[in-house]
mmCIF file of C-alpha atoms and ligand atoms in Angstrom:
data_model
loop_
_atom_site.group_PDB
_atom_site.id
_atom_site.type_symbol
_atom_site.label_atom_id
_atom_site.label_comp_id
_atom_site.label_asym_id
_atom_site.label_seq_id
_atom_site.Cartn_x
_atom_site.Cartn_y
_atom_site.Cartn_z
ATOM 1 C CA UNK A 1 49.582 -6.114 -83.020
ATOM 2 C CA UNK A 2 46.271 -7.552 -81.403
ATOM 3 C CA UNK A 3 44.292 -8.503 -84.451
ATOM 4 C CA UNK A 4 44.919 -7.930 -87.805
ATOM 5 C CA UNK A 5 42.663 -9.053 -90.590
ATOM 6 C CA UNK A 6 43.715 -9.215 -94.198
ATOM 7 C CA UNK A 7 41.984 -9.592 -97.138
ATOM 8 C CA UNK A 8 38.945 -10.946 -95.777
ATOM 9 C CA UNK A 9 35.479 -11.803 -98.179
ATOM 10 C CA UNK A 10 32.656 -13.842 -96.381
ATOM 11 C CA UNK A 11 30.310 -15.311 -98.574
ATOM 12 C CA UNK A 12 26.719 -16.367 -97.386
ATOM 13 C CA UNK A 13 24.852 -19.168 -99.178
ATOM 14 C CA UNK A 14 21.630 -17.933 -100.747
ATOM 15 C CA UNK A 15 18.914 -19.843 -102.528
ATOM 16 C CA UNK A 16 22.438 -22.108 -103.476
ATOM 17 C CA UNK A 17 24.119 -19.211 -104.537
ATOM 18 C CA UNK A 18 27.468 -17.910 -102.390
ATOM 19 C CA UNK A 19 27.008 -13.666 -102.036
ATOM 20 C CA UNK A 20 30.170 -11.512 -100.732
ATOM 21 C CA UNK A 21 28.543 -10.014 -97.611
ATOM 22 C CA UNK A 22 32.544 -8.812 -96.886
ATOM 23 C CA UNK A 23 34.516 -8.120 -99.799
ATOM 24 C CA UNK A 24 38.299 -8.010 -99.127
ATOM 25 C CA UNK A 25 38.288 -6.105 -95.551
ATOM 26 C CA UNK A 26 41.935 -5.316 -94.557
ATOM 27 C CA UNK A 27 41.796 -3.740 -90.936
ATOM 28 C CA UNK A 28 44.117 -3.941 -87.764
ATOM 29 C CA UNK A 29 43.484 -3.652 -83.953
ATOM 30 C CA UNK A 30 46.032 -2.293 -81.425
ATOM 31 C CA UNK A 31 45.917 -2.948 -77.803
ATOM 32 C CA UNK A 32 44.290 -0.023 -75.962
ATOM 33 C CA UNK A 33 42.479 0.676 -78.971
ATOM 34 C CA UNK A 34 38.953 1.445 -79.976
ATOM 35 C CA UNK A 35 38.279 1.136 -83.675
ATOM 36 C CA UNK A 36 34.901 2.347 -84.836
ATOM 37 C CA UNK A 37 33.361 0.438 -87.698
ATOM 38 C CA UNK A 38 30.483 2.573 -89.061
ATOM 39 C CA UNK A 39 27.843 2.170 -92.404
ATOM 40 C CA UNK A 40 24.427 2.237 -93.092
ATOM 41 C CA UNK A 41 22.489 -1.258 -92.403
ATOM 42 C CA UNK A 42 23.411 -4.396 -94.075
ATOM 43 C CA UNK A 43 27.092 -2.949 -95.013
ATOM 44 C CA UNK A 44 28.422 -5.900 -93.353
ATOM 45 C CA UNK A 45 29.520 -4.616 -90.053
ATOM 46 C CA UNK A 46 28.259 -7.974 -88.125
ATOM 47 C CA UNK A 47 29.574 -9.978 -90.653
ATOM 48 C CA UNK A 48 33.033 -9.013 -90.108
ATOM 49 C CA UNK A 49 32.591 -9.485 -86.508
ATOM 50 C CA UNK A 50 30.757 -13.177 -86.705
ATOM 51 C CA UNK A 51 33.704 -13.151 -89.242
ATOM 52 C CA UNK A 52 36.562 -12.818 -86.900
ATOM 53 C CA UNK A 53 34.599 -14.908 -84.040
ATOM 54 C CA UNK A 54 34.769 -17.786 -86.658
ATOM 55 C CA UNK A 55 30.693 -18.529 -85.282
ATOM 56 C CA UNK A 56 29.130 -19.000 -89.320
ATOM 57 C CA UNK A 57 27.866 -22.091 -90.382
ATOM 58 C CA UNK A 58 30.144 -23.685 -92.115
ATOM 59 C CA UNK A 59 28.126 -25.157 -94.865
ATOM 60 C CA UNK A 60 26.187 -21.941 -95.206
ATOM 61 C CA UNK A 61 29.179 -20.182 -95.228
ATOM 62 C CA UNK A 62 32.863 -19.456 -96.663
ATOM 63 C CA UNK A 63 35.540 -16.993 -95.380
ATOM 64 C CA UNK A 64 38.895 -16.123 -96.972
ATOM 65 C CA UNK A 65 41.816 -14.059 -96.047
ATOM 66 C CA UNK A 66 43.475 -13.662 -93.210
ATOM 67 C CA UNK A 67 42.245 -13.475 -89.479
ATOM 68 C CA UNK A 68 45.577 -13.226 -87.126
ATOM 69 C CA UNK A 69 45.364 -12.844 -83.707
ATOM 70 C CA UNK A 70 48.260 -12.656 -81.699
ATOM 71 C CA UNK A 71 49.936 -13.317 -85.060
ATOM 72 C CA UNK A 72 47.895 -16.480 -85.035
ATOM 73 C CA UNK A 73 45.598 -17.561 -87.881
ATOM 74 C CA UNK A 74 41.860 -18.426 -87.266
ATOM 75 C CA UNK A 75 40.732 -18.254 -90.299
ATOM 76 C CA UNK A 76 39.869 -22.226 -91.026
ATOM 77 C CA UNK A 77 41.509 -22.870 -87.775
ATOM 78 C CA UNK A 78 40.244 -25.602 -85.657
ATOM 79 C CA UNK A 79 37.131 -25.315 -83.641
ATOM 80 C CA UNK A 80 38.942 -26.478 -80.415
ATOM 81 C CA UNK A 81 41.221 -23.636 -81.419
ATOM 82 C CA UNK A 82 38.567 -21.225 -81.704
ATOM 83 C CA UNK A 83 36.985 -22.398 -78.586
ATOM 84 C CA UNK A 84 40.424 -21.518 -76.588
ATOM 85 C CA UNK A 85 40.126 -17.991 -78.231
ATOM 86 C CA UNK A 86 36.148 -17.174 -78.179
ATOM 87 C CA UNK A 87 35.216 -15.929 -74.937
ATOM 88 C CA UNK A 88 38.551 -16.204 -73.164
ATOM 89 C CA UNK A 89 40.935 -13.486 -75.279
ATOM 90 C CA UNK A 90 38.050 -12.515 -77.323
ATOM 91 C CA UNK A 91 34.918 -11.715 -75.894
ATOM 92 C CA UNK A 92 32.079 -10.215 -78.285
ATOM 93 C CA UNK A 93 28.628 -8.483 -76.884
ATOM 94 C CA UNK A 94 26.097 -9.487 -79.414
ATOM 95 C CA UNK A 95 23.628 -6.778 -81.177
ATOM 96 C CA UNK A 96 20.910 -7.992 -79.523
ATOM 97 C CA UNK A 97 21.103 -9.486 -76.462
ATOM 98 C CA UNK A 98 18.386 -11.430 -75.634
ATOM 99 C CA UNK A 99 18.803 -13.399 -78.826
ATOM 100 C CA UNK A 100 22.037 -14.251 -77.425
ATOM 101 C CA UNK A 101 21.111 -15.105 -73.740
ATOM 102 C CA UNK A 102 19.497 -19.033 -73.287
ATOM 103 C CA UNK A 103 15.976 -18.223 -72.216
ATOM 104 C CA UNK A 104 15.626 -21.230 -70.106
ATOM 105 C CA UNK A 105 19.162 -20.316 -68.040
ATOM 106 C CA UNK A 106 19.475 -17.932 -64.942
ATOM 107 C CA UNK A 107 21.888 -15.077 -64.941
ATOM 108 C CA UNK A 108 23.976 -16.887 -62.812
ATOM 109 C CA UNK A 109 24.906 -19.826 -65.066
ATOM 110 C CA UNK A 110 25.178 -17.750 -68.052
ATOM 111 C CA UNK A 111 27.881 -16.165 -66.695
ATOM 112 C CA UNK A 112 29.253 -19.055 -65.301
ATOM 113 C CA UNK A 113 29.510 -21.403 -68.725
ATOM 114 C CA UNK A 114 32.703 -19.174 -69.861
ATOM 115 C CA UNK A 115 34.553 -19.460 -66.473
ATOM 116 C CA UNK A 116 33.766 -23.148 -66.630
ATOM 117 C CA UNK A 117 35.084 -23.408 -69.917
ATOM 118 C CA UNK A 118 38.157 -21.023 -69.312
ATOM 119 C CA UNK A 119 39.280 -21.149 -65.789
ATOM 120 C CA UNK A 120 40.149 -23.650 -62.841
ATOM 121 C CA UNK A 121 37.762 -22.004 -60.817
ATOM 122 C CA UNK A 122 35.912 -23.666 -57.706
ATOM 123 C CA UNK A 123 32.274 -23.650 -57.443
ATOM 124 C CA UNK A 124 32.587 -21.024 -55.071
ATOM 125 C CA UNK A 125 34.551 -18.583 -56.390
ATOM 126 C CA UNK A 126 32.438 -18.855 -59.714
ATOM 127 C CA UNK A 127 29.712 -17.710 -57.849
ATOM 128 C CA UNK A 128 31.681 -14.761 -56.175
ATOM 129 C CA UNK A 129 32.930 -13.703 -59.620
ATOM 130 C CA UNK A 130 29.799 -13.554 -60.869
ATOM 131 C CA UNK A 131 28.470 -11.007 -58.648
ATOM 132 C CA UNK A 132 31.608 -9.272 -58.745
ATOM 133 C CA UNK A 133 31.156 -9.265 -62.667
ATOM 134 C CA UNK A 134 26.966 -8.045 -62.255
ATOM 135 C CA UNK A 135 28.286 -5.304 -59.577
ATOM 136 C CA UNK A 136 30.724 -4.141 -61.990
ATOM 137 C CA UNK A 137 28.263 -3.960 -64.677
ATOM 138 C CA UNK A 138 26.514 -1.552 -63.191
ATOM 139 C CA UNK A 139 23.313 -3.981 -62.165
ATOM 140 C CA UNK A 140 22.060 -2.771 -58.638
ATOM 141 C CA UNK A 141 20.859 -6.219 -56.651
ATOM 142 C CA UNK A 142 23.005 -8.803 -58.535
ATOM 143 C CA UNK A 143 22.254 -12.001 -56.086
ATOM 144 C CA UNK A 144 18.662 -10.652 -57.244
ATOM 145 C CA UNK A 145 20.035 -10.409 -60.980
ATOM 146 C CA UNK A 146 21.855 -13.599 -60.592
ATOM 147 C CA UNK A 147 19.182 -15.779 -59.876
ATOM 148 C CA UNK A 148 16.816 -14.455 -62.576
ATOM 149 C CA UNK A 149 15.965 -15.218 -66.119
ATOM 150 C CA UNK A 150 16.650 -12.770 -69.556
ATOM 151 C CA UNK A 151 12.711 -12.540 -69.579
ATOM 152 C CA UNK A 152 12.765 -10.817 -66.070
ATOM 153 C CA UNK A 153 15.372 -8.134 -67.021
ATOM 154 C CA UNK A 154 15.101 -4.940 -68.916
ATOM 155 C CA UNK A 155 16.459 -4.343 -71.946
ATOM 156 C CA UNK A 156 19.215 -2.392 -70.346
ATOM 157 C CA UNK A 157 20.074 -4.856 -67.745
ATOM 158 C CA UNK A 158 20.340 -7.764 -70.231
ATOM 159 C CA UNK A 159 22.682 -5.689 -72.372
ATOM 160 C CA UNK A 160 25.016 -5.480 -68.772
ATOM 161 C CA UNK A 161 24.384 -8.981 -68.472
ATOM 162 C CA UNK A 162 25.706 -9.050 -72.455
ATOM 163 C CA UNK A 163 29.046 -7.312 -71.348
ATOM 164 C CA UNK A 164 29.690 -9.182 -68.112
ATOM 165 C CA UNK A 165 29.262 -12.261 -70.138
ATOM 166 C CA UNK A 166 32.181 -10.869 -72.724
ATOM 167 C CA UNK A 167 34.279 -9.712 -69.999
ATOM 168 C CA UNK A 168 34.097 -12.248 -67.500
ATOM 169 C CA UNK A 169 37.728 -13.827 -68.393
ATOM 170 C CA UNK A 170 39.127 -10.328 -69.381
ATOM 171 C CA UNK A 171 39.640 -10.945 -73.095
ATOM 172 C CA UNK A 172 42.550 -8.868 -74.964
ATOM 173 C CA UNK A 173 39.993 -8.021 -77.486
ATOM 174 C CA UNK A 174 36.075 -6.935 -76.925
ATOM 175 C CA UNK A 175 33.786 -6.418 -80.239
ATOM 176 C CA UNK A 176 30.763 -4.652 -78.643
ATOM 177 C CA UNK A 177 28.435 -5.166 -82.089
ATOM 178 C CA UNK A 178 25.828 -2.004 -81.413
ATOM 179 C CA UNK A 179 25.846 -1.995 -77.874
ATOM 180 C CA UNK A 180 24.098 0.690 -76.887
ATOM 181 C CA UNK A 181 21.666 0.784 -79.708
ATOM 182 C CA UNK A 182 18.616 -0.380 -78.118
ATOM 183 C CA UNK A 183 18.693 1.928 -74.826
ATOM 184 C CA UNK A 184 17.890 5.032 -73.814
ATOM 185 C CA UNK A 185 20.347 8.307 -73.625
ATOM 186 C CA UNK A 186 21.480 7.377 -70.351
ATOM 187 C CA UNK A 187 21.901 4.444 -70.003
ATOM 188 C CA UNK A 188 24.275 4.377 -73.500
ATOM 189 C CA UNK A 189 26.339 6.711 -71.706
ATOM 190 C CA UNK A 190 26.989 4.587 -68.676
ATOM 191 C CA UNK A 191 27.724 1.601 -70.924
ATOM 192 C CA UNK A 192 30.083 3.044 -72.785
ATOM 193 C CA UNK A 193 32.344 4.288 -70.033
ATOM 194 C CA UNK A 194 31.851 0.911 -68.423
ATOM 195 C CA UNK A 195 33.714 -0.634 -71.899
ATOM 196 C CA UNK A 196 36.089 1.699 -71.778
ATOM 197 C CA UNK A 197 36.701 1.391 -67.583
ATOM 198 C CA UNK A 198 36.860 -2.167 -68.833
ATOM 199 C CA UNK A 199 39.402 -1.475 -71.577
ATOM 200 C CA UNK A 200 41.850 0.777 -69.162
ATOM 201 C CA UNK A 201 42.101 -2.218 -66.599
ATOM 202 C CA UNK A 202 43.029 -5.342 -69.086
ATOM 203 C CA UNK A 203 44.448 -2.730 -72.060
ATOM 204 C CA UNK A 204 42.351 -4.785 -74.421
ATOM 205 C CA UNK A 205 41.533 -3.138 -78.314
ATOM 206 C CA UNK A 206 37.811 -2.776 -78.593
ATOM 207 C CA UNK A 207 36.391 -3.073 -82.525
ATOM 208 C CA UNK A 208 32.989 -0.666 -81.188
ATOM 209 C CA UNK A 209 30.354 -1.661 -84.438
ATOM 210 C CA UNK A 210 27.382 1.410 -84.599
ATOM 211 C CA UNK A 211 25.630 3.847 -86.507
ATOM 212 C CA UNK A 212 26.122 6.375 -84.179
ATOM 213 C CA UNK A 213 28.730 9.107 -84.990
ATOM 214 C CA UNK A 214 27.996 11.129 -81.849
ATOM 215 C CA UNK A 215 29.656 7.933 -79.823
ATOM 216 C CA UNK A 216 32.128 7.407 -82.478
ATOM 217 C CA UNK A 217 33.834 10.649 -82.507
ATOM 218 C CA UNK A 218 33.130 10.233 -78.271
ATOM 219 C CA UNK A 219 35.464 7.055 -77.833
ATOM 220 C CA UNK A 220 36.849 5.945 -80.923
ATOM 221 C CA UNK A 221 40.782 6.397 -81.885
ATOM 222 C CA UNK A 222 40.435 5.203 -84.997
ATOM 223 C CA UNK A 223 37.327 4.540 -87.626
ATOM 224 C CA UNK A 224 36.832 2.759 -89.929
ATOM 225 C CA UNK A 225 33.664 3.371 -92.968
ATOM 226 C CA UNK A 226 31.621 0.527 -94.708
ATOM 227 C CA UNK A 227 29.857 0.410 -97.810
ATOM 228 C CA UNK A 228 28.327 -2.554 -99.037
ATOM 229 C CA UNK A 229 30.658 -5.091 -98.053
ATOM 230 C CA UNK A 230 34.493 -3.067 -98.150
ATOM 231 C CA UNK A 231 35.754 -0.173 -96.341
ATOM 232 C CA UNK A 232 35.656 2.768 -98.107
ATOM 233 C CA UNK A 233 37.713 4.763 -95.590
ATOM 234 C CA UNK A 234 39.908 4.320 -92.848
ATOM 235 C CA UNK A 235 41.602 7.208 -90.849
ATOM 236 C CA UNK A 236 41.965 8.455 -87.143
ATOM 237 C CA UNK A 237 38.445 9.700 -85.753
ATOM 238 C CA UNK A 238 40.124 13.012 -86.179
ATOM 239 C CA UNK A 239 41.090 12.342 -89.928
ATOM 240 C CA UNK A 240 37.313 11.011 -90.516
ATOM 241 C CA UNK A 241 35.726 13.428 -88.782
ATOM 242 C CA UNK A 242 37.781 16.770 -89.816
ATOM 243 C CA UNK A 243 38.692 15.742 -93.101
ATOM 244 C CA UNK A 244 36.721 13.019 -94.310
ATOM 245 C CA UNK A 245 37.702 12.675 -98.282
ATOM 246 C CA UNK A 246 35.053 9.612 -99.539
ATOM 247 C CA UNK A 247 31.734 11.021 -100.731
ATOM 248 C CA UNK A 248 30.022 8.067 -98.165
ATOM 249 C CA UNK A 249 31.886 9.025 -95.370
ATOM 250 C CA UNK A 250 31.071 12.658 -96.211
ATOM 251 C CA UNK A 251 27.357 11.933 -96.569
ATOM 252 C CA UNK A 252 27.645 9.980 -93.177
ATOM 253 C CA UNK A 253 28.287 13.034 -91.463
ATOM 254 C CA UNK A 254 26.031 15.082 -92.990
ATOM 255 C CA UNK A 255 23.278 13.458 -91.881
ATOM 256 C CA UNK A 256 24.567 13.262 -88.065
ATOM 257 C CA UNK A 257 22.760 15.660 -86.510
ATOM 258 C CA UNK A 258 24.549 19.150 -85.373
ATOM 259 C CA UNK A 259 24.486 19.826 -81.468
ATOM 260 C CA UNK A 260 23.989 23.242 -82.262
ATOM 261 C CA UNK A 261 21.683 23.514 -84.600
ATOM 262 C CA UNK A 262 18.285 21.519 -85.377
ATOM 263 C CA UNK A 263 18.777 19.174 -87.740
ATOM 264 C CA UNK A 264 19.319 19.674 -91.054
ATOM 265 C CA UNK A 265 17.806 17.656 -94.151
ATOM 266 C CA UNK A 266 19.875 14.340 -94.489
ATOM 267 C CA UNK A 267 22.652 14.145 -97.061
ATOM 268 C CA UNK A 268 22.598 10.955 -98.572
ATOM 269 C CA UNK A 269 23.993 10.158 -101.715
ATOM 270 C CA UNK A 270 21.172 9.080 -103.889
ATOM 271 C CA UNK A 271 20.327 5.204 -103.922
ATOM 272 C CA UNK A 272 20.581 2.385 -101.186
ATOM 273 C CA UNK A 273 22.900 -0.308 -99.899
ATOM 274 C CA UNK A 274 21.825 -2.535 -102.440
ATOM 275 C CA UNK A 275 20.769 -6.059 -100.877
ATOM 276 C CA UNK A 276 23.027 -9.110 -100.554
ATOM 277 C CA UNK A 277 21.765 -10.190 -103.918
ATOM 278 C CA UNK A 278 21.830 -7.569 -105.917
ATOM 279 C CA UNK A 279 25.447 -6.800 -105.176
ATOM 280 C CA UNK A 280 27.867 -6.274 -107.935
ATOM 281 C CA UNK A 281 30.557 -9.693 -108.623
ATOM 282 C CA UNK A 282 32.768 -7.572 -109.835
ATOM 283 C CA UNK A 283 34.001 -3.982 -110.115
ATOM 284 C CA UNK A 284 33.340 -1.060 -107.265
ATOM 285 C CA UNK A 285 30.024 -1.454 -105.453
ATOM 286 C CA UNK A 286 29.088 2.352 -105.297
ATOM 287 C CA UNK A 287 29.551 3.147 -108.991
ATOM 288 C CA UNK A 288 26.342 3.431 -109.144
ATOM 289 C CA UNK A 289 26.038 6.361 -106.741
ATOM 290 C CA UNK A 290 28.704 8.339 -108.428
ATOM 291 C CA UNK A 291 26.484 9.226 -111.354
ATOM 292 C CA UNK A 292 28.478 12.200 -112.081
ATOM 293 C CA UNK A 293 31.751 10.099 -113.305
ATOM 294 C CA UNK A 294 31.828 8.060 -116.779
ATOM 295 C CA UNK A 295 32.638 4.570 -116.769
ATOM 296 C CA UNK A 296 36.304 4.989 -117.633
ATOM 297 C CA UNK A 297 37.003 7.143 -115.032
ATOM 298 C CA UNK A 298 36.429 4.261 -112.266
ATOM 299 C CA UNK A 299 38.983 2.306 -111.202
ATOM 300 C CA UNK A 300 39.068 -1.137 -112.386
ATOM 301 C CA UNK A 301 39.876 -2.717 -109.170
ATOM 302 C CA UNK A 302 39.292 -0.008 -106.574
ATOM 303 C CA UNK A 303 41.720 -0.171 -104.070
ATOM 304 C CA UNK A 304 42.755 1.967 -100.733
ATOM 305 C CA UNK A 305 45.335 4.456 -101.466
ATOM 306 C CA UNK A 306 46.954 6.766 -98.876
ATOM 307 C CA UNK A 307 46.102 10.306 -98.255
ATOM 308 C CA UNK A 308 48.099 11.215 -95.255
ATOM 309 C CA UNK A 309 49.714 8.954 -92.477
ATOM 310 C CA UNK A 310 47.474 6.002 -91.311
ATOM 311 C CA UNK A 311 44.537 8.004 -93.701
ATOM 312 C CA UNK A 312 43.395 5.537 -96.449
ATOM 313 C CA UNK A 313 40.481 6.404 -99.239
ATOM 314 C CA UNK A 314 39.085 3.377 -101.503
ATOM 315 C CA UNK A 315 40.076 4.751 -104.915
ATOM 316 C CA UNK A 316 39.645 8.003 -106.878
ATOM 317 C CA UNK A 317 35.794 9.413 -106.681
ATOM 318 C CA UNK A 318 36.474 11.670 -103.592
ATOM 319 C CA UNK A 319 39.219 13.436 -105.571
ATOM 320 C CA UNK A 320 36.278 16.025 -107.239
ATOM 321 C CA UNK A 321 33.368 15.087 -105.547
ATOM 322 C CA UNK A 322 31.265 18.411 -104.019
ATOM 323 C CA UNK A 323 28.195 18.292 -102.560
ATOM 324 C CA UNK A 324 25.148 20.151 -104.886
ATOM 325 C CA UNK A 325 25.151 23.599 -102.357
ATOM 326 C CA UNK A 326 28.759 23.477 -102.336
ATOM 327 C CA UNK A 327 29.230 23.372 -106.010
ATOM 328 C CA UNK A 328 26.590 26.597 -105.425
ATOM 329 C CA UNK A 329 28.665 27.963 -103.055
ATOM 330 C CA UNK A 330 31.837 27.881 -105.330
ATOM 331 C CA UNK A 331 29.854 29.956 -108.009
ATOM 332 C CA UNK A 332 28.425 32.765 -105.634
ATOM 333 C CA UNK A 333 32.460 33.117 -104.662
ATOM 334 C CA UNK A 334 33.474 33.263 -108.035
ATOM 335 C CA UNK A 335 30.667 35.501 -109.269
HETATM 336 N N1 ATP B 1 23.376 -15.715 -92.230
HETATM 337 C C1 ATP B 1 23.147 -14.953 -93.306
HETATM 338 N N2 ATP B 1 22.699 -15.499 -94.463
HETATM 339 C C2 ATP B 1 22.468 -14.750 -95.564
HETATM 340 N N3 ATP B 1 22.680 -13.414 -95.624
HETATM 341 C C3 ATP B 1 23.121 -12.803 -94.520
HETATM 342 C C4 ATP B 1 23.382 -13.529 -93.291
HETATM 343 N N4 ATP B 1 23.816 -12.654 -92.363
HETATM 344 C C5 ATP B 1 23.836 -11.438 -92.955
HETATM 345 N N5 ATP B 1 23.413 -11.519 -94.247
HETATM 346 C C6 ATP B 1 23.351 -10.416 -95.223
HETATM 347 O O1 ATP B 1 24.664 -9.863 -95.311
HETATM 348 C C7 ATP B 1 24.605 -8.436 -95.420
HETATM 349 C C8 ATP B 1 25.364 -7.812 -94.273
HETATM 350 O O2 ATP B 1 24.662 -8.047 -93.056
HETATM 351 P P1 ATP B 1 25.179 -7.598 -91.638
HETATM 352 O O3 ATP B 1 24.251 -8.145 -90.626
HETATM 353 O O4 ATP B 1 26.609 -7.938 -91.514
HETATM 354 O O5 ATP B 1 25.011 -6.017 -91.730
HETATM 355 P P2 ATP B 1 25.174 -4.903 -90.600
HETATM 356 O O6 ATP B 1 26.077 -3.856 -91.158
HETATM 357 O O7 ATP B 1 25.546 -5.524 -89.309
HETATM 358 O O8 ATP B 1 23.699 -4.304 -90.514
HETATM 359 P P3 ATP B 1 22.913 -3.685 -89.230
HETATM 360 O O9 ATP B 1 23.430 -2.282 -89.069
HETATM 361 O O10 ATP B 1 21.486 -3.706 -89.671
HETATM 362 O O11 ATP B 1 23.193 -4.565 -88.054
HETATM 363 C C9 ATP B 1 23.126 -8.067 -95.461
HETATM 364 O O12 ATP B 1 22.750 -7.956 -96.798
HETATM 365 C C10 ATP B 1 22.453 -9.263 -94.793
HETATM 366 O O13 ATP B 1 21.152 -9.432 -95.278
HETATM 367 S S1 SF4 B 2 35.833 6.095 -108.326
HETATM 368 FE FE1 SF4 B 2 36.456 4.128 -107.491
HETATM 369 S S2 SF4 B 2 35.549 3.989 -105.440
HETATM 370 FE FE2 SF4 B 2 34.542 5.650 -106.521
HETATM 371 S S3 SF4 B 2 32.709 4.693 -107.377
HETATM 372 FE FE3 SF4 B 2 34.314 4.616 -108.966
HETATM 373 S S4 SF4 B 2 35.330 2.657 -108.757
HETATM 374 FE FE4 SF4 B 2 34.149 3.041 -106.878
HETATM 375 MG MG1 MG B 3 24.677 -5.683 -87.485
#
């Protein structure tokens, strides 16, 4: 197994106080893999990525659990460790790119810092790898690209730039946080197959973080969904998507909009992701969007049971749970 995480809570430090952004996240990644991680905004999705890259501020920060990669622990592990790891086996294309390109550096030593830090590579052949990287990122012009600065670039092109970066030493593992998010139709489709022409040449596992379904049930083998902090649900994309069982995941893909039809109303589940600190300490953070079962009936300590192979559902609310027209539905059939 590539990666497996176990366990995992990572708190953030607010106004002195420590807040579970991740709340016990058990997951694993397979070579040749692409696991979708999908929720709403501020489930945690980055988290568990910054989480895995070991980049949080330590004094801001704490993680616990288990990170193994390779079978190899990283959680607490030593930043020269980590520095062996990041950007070598793992690479990770950052949510938003330009925050995570240096303003003041060209292209061309951007790309360069990892083989610097990772390879024996001559001068020379730095340079000819990184316009071999920019060509096979799709950027037309890349001694142009190369010698330019994020400012100069579209948003597109720095998102390339983003992925060349990650791939540059052919890591084992890629987590692509949103990375197609902030372009246009086209050009997400020609990043996407670029990851996965990517992932067929070096077999790595990809952990692919959006919001959007229509890519999800596209290229992912596996997904897994986020509320608040914890994984609700955890299946094959054909599991989630044909027989989704959690009342989240089911509202999830309700709202995604229907090729064939214009879209419908959105299905949410009433209430929000409730804010970092407003989270529930203890107990099952969407209680309070199951309004329809008493207190008892909650599990104490939610946890993930199994509904078919490699199919896992956080505790019991999906057992009865219909949507309003469907509970009309059942009437009309019965009348
Ligand atoms: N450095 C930080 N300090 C304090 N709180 C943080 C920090 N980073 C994230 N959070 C909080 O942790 C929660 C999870 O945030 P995270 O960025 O992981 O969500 P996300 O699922 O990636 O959301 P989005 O879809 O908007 O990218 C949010 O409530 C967020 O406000
Ligand atoms: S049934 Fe379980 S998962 Fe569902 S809201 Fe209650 S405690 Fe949470
Ligand atoms: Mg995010």
């Amino acid at each position: 197994m590539l990666l497996e995480i176990k366990n995992v809570s990572t708190a953030f430090k607010v106004e002195g106080q420590y807040y579970n952004a991740l709340d016990d996240v058990s997951l694993e990644v397979n070579e040749n893999e692409v696991l979708a991680i999908v929720g709403e905004s501020g489930c945690g999705k980055s988290t568990l990525a910054t989480s895995v890259m070991g980049l949080h501020n330590e004094k801001q920060t704490k993680t616990v659990g288990s990170i193994k990669f390779h079978g190899k622990e990283l959680v607490g592990a030593k930043n020269e460790q980590l520095q062996q790891i990041r950007g070598k086996k793992i690479g990770m294309i950052f949510q938003d790119p330009l925050s995570s390109l240096n303003p003041l550096l060209r292209i061309e030593d951007q790309v360069k810092e990892s083989l610097t830090l990772h390879t024996q590579m001559s001068e020379k052949e730095k340079s000819a790898r990184v316009l071999e990287l920019l060509r096979q990122v799709g950027l037309e012009k890349p001694e142009l690209v190369a010698r330019q600065y994020p400012h100069e670039l579209s948003g597109g092109m720095r998102q390339r730039v983003g992925i060349a970066i990650a791939v540059a030493c052919k890591p084992e593992l890629i987590i692509a946080d949103e990375p197609t998010t902030a372009l246009d139709v086209t050009i997400q489709a020609q990043i996407l197959d670029l990851l996965l022409a990517i992932q067929a040449e070096n077999h790595a596992g990809i952990i692919l973080i959006t919001h959007d379904l229509g890519v999800v049930a596209e290229v992912a083998d596996r997904v897994a969904v986020m509320y608040a902090g914890q994984v609700v649900e955890l299946g094959t994309t054909n599991q989630i998507f044909n027989d989704p069982k959690h009342p989240y995941t089911r509202s999830l893909l309700r709202s995604m909009p229907q090729a064939d039809e214009k879209q419908e109303e959105l299905y949410v589940i009433n209430g929000m992701v409730p804010s970092l600190k407003n989270l529930k300490h203890t107990g099952c953070r969407f209680a309070s969007r199951i309004p329809w079962m008493t207190a008892s009936e909650h599990e104490s300590e939610p946890q993930m049971h199994q509904v078919a192979v490699g199919h896992l559902v956080r505790c019991v609310c999906w057992r009865d749970f219909k949507f309003p027209d469907e509970e009309e539905k059942k009437e009309v059939d019965h009348g």
